[in-house]
mmCIF file of C-alpha atoms in Angstrom:
data_model
loop_
_atom_site.group_PDB
_atom_site.id
_atom_site.type_symbol
_atom_site.label_atom_id
_atom_site.label_comp_id
_atom_site.label_asym_id
_atom_site.label_seq_id
_atom_site.Cartn_x
_atom_site.Cartn_y
_atom_site.Cartn_z
ATOM 1 C CA MET A 1 0.000 0.000 0.000
ATOM 2 C CA SER A 2 1.386 3.401 -0.948
ATOM 3 C CA GLU A 3 1.621 6.263 1.544
ATOM 4 C CA ARG A 4 -0.908 8.111 -0.567
ATOM 5 C CA GLU A 5 -3.421 5.285 -0.205
ATOM 6 C CA GLN A 6 -2.552 4.913 3.465
ATOM 7 C CA TYR A 7 -3.713 8.447 4.273
ATOM 8 C CA GLY A 8 -5.833 9.683 1.377
ATOM 9 C CA PHE A 9 -5.780 13.320 2.537
ATOM 10 C CA ASP A 10 -4.017 14.805 -0.506
ATOM 11 C CA HIS A 11 -7.144 16.505 -1.864
ATOM 12 C CA TYR A 12 -7.657 18.729 1.194
ATOM 13 C CA ASP A 13 -6.695 22.413 1.212
ATOM 14 C CA ALA A 14 -5.475 22.083 4.787
ATOM 15 C CA LEU A 15 -4.864 19.611 7.585
ATOM 16 C CA ILE A 16 -5.585 21.209 10.965
ATOM 17 C CA PHE A 17 -4.461 19.530 14.157
ATOM 18 C CA ASP A 18 -5.429 19.888 17.767
ATOM 19 C CA MET A 19 -2.213 19.722 19.786
ATOM 20 C CA ASP A 20 -2.618 18.126 23.227
ATOM 21 C CA GLY A 21 -3.627 14.466 23.012
ATOM 22 C CA THR A 22 -3.780 14.590 19.215
ATOM 23 C CA LEU A 23 -0.346 15.526 17.890
ATOM 24 C CA VAL A 24 1.540 15.258 21.163
ATOM 25 C CA ASP A 25 1.320 12.939 24.148
ATOM 26 C CA SER A 26 0.800 15.671 26.729
ATOM 27 C CA MET A 27 -2.558 14.801 28.274
ATOM 28 C CA PRO A 28 -1.125 12.608 31.076
ATOM 29 C CA LEU A 29 1.057 15.551 32.162
ATOM 30 C CA HIS A 30 -1.915 17.928 31.973
ATOM 31 C CA LEU A 31 -4.044 15.561 34.038
ATOM 32 C CA ASP A 32 -1.281 15.049 36.609
ATOM 33 C CA ALA A 33 -1.046 18.838 36.992
ATOM 34 C CA TRP A 34 -4.829 19.038 37.316
ATOM 35 C CA GLU A 35 -4.856 16.317 39.980
ATOM 36 C CA LEU A 36 -2.175 18.009 42.084
ATOM 37 C CA THR A 37 -3.774 21.442 41.770
ATOM 38 C CA CYS A 38 -7.248 20.150 42.608
ATOM 39 C CA ALA A 39 -5.826 18.437 45.707
ATOM 40 C CA GLU A 40 -4.158 21.675 46.817
ATOM 41 C CA PHE A 41 -7.373 23.669 46.327
ATOM 42 C CA GLY A 42 -9.682 20.992 47.784
ATOM 43 C CA ILE A 43 -11.597 20.360 44.572
ATOM 44 C CA PRO A 44 -12.955 16.905 43.634
ATOM 45 C CA PHE A 45 -10.986 15.485 40.698
ATOM 46 C CA GLU A 46 -12.204 13.075 38.026
ATOM 47 C CA ARG A 47 -9.544 12.252 35.438
ATOM 48 C CA GLU A 48 -11.969 11.004 32.777
ATOM 49 C CA GLN A 49 -14.219 14.059 33.092
ATOM 50 C CA LEU A 50 -11.283 16.443 32.776
ATOM 51 C CA TYR A 51 -9.964 14.612 29.709
ATOM 52 C CA GLN A 52 -13.276 15.296 27.995
ATOM 53 C CA TYR A 53 -12.734 19.013 28.588
ATOM 54 C CA GLY A 54 -9.590 18.866 26.442
ATOM 55 C CA GLY A 55 -9.403 21.920 24.185
ATOM 56 C CA ILE A 56 -10.963 24.281 26.722
ATOM 57 C CA PRO A 57 -8.563 26.651 28.556
ATOM 58 C CA THR A 58 -7.824 25.870 32.215
ATOM 59 C CA ARG A 59 -9.467 29.010 33.626
ATOM 60 C CA LYS A 60 -12.729 28.203 31.826
ATOM 61 C CA ILE A 61 -12.711 24.585 33.018
ATOM 62 C CA ILE A 62 -12.109 25.444 36.671
ATOM 63 C CA ALA A 63 -14.782 28.154 36.554
ATOM 64 C CA MET A 64 -17.257 25.582 35.170
ATOM 65 C CA LEU A 65 -16.291 22.977 37.787
ATOM 66 C CA ALA A 66 -16.593 25.479 40.636
ATOM 67 C CA GLU A 67 -20.049 26.511 39.446
ATOM 68 C CA GLN A 68 -21.202 22.906 38.986
ATOM 69 C CA GLN A 69 -20.012 21.917 42.461
ATOM 70 C CA GLY A 70 -21.034 25.117 44.231
ATOM 71 C CA LEU A 71 -17.461 25.905 45.250
ATOM 72 C CA THR A 72 -15.689 29.234 45.653
ATOM 73 C CA VAL A 73 -12.343 29.084 43.869
ATOM 74 C CA ASP A 74 -9.755 31.735 43.050
ATOM 75 C CA VAL A 75 -9.759 30.940 39.337
ATOM 76 C CA GLU A 76 -6.659 32.969 38.515
ATOM 77 C CA ALA A 77 -4.621 31.476 41.380
ATOM 78 C CA PHE A 78 -5.728 27.972 40.420
ATOM 79 C CA THR A 79 -4.875 28.580 36.766
ATOM 80 C CA ARG A 80 -1.417 29.934 37.594
ATOM 81 C CA ARG A 81 -0.640 26.947 39.826
ATOM 82 C CA LYS A 82 -1.866 24.345 37.343
ATOM 83 C CA ILE A 83 0.097 25.919 34.489
ATOM 84 C CA ALA A 84 3.251 26.134 36.637
ATOM 85 C CA LEU A 85 3.016 22.441 37.533
ATOM 86 C CA TYR A 86 2.509 21.524 33.883
ATOM 87 C CA MET A 87 5.274 23.763 32.539
ATOM 88 C CA ALA A 88 7.748 22.207 34.995
ATOM 89 C CA HIS A 89 7.481 18.959 33.019
ATOM 90 C CA ILE A 90 6.779 20.255 29.507
ATOM 91 C CA ASP A 91 10.120 18.941 28.233
ATOM 92 C CA LYS A 92 8.723 15.404 28.669
ATOM 93 C CA VAL A 93 6.099 15.961 25.954
ATOM 94 C CA SER A 94 6.665 13.920 22.792
ATOM 95 C CA VAL A 95 4.968 13.640 19.397
ATOM 96 C CA PHE A 96 2.919 10.500 18.780
ATOM 97 C CA PRO A 97 4.995 8.428 16.281
ATOM 98 C CA LYS A 98 2.183 7.881 13.765
ATOM 99 C CA MET A 99 1.282 11.569 13.833
ATOM 100 C CA TRP A 100 4.946 12.420 13.209
ATOM 101 C CA GLU A 101 4.827 10.192 10.121
ATOM 102 C CA LEU A 102 1.696 11.934 8.877
ATOM 103 C CA VAL A 103 3.099 15.445 9.428
ATOM 104 C CA ARG A 104 6.361 14.586 7.690
ATOM 105 C CA HIS A 105 4.509 12.949 4.797
ATOM 106 C CA TYR A 106 2.363 16.025 4.091
ATOM 107 C CA HIS A 107 5.026 18.654 4.799
ATOM 108 C CA GLY A 108 5.324 20.784 1.666
ATOM 109 C CA LYS A 109 2.378 18.991 0.021
ATOM 110 C CA VAL A 110 -0.698 20.154 1.960
ATOM 111 C CA LYS A 111 -1.000 23.236 4.197
ATOM 112 C CA MET A 112 -0.922 22.376 7.895
ATOM 113 C CA GLY A 113 -1.812 24.287 11.036
ATOM 114 C CA ILE A 114 -2.577 23.794 14.718
ATOM 115 C CA GLY A 115 -5.672 24.924 16.626
ATOM 116 C CA THR A 116 -5.159 24.445 20.359
ATOM 117 C CA GLY A 117 -6.867 25.320 23.615
ATOM 118 C CA SER A 118 -3.455 25.798 25.224
ATOM 119 C CA PRO A 119 -1.990 29.260 25.845
ATOM 120 C CA ARG A 120 0.500 30.578 23.294
ATOM 121 C CA ASN A 121 3.555 30.106 25.536
ATOM 122 C CA GLN A 122 2.754 26.428 26.110
ATOM 123 C CA ALA A 123 2.109 25.784 22.422
ATOM 124 C CA ASP A 124 5.315 27.526 21.366
ATOM 125 C CA SER A 125 7.363 25.642 23.983
ATOM 126 C CA ILE A 126 6.014 22.274 22.845
ATOM 127 C CA LEU A 127 6.475 22.991 19.148
ATOM 128 C CA LYS A 128 10.061 24.095 19.723
ATOM 129 C CA SER A 129 11.047 21.235 22.057
ATOM 130 C CA THR A 130 9.552 18.555 19.787
ATOM 131 C CA GLY A 131 10.739 20.040 16.494
ATOM 132 C CA LEU A 132 7.204 20.454 15.153
ATOM 133 C CA ASP A 133 7.898 24.150 14.613
ATOM 134 C CA ALA A 134 9.984 23.201 11.561
ATOM 135 C CA TYR A 135 6.914 21.626 9.952
ATOM 136 C CA ILE A 136 3.956 23.691 11.172
ATOM 137 C CA SER A 137 4.170 27.477 11.407
ATOM 138 C CA VAL A 138 0.498 28.471 11.725
ATOM 139 C CA VAL A 139 -0.772 28.092 15.286
ATOM 140 C CA VAL A 140 -3.957 29.503 16.824
ATOM 141 C CA SER A 141 -3.907 29.277 20.623
ATOM 142 C CA ALA A 142 -6.352 30.010 23.428
ATOM 143 C CA ASP A 143 -4.892 33.526 23.545
ATOM 144 C CA ASP A 144 -5.910 34.217 19.946
ATOM 145 C CA VAL A 145 -9.684 33.694 20.142
ATOM 146 C CA THR A 146 -12.490 34.701 22.491
ATOM 147 C CA ASN A 147 -14.821 31.800 21.763
ATOM 148 C CA HIS A 148 -12.978 28.551 22.399
ATOM 149 C CA LYS A 149 -13.910 25.003 21.417
ATOM 150 C CA PRO A 150 -16.612 23.715 20.906
ATOM 151 C CA HIS A 151 -17.086 27.015 19.038
ATOM 152 C CA PRO A 152 -15.549 26.914 15.544
ATOM 153 C CA ASP A 153 -13.459 30.093 15.890
ATOM 154 C CA THR A 154 -10.113 28.390 16.574
ATOM 155 C CA PHE A 155 -10.244 26.202 13.478
ATOM 156 C CA LEU A 156 -11.742 28.904 11.273
ATOM 157 C CA GLN A 157 -8.883 31.235 12.189
ATOM 158 C CA VAL A 158 -6.326 28.544 11.330
ATOM 159 C CA ALA A 159 -7.957 28.066 7.917
ATOM 160 C CA GLU A 160 -7.983 31.825 7.338
ATOM 161 C CA LEU A 161 -4.293 32.159 8.202
ATOM 162 C CA LEU A 162 -3.473 29.246 5.901
ATOM 163 C CA GLY A 163 -5.595 30.684 3.090
ATOM 164 C CA ALA A 164 -7.617 27.467 3.034
ATOM 165 C CA ASN A 165 -11.286 26.811 2.334
ATOM 166 C CA PRO A 166 -12.879 25.568 5.598
ATOM 167 C CA ALA A 167 -15.192 23.282 3.618
ATOM 168 C CA ASN A 168 -12.125 21.553 2.180
ATOM 169 C CA SER A 169 -10.150 21.319 5.419
ATOM 170 C CA LEU A 170 -9.674 18.323 7.707
ATOM 171 C CA VAL A 171 -9.479 18.536 11.508
ATOM 172 C CA PHE A 172 -7.686 15.966 13.678
ATOM 173 C CA GLU A 173 -9.019 15.859 17.260
ATOM 174 C CA ASP A 174 -9.006 13.588 20.304
ATOM 175 C CA THR A 175 -12.064 14.904 22.194
ATOM 176 C CA ARG A 176 -15.780 15.240 21.573
ATOM 177 C CA ILE A 177 -15.578 18.988 22.189
ATOM 178 C CA GLY A 178 -12.828 19.334 19.597
ATOM 179 C CA LEU A 179 -14.705 17.263 17.027
ATOM 180 C CA GLU A 180 -17.788 19.430 17.591
ATOM 181 C CA ALA A 181 -15.666 22.534 16.943
ATOM 182 C CA GLY A 182 -14.376 21.085 13.688
ATOM 183 C CA LYS A 183 -17.847 20.163 12.506
ATOM 184 C CA ALA A 184 -19.184 23.587 13.527
ATOM 185 C CA ALA A 185 -16.468 25.091 11.303
ATOM 186 C CA GLY A 186 -17.851 23.090 8.376
ATOM 187 C CA MET A 187 -14.757 20.907 8.227
ATOM 188 C CA ASP A 188 -14.298 17.161 7.953
ATOM 189 C CA THR A 189 -12.993 15.546 11.138
ATOM 190 C CA VAL A 190 -10.888 12.570 12.187
ATOM 191 C CA LEU A 191 -10.878 11.118 15.697
ATOM 192 C CA VAL A 192 -7.371 10.489 17.024
ATOM 193 C CA ILE A 193 -6.937 8.158 20.004
ATOM 194 C CA GLU A 194 -3.444 8.072 21.523
ATOM 195 C CA GLY A 195 -1.893 8.970 18.191
ATOM 196 C CA ASP A 196 -3.901 6.513 16.080
ATOM 197 C CA LEU A 197 -6.400 7.631 13.435
ATOM 198 C CA HIS A 198 -9.916 6.300 13.962
ATOM 199 C CA GLN A 199 -13.250 7.031 12.304
ATOM 200 C CA ARG A 200 -13.838 10.017 10.047
#
């Protein structure tokens, strides 16, 4: 089987990737930071629930959790602590091998960009430390949009920066919220589970 047949994405204007949990294996580190921060702030922690919030910025997630559980939380202090715990281990983040193959295969053939719910500094640090910055230069972070996933804004902005038609763009995502954002943008979507491509 040829590489072309293996992927079959050549006809798209753009391939747009979520970052955490899709391109890079960072979710365990995120969840570890969440668990430690929740323990420090006395907030109930459910790993599976928090994974499903992937793509939403930390301050929005903790505000939602506090409201749901009727808790009073200093959202900014929580966010700072969680980010600090995560950033202390960011050098451990690696690219999923099969996603590396895909990115390298389409480099210079199809436009590629990243739409992430992470802040700009985290995204830039990960792209630089993993070497992805040599392959993907267009990145839209949580700092670049007001309406985050599941709203389509993140992915639409990536397409705009790439000069791509949203209707002929493909989004790679690992969470339901991210897939909803891609579909809301009028794009095709692919579910990625631990670096493996699943249903389209």
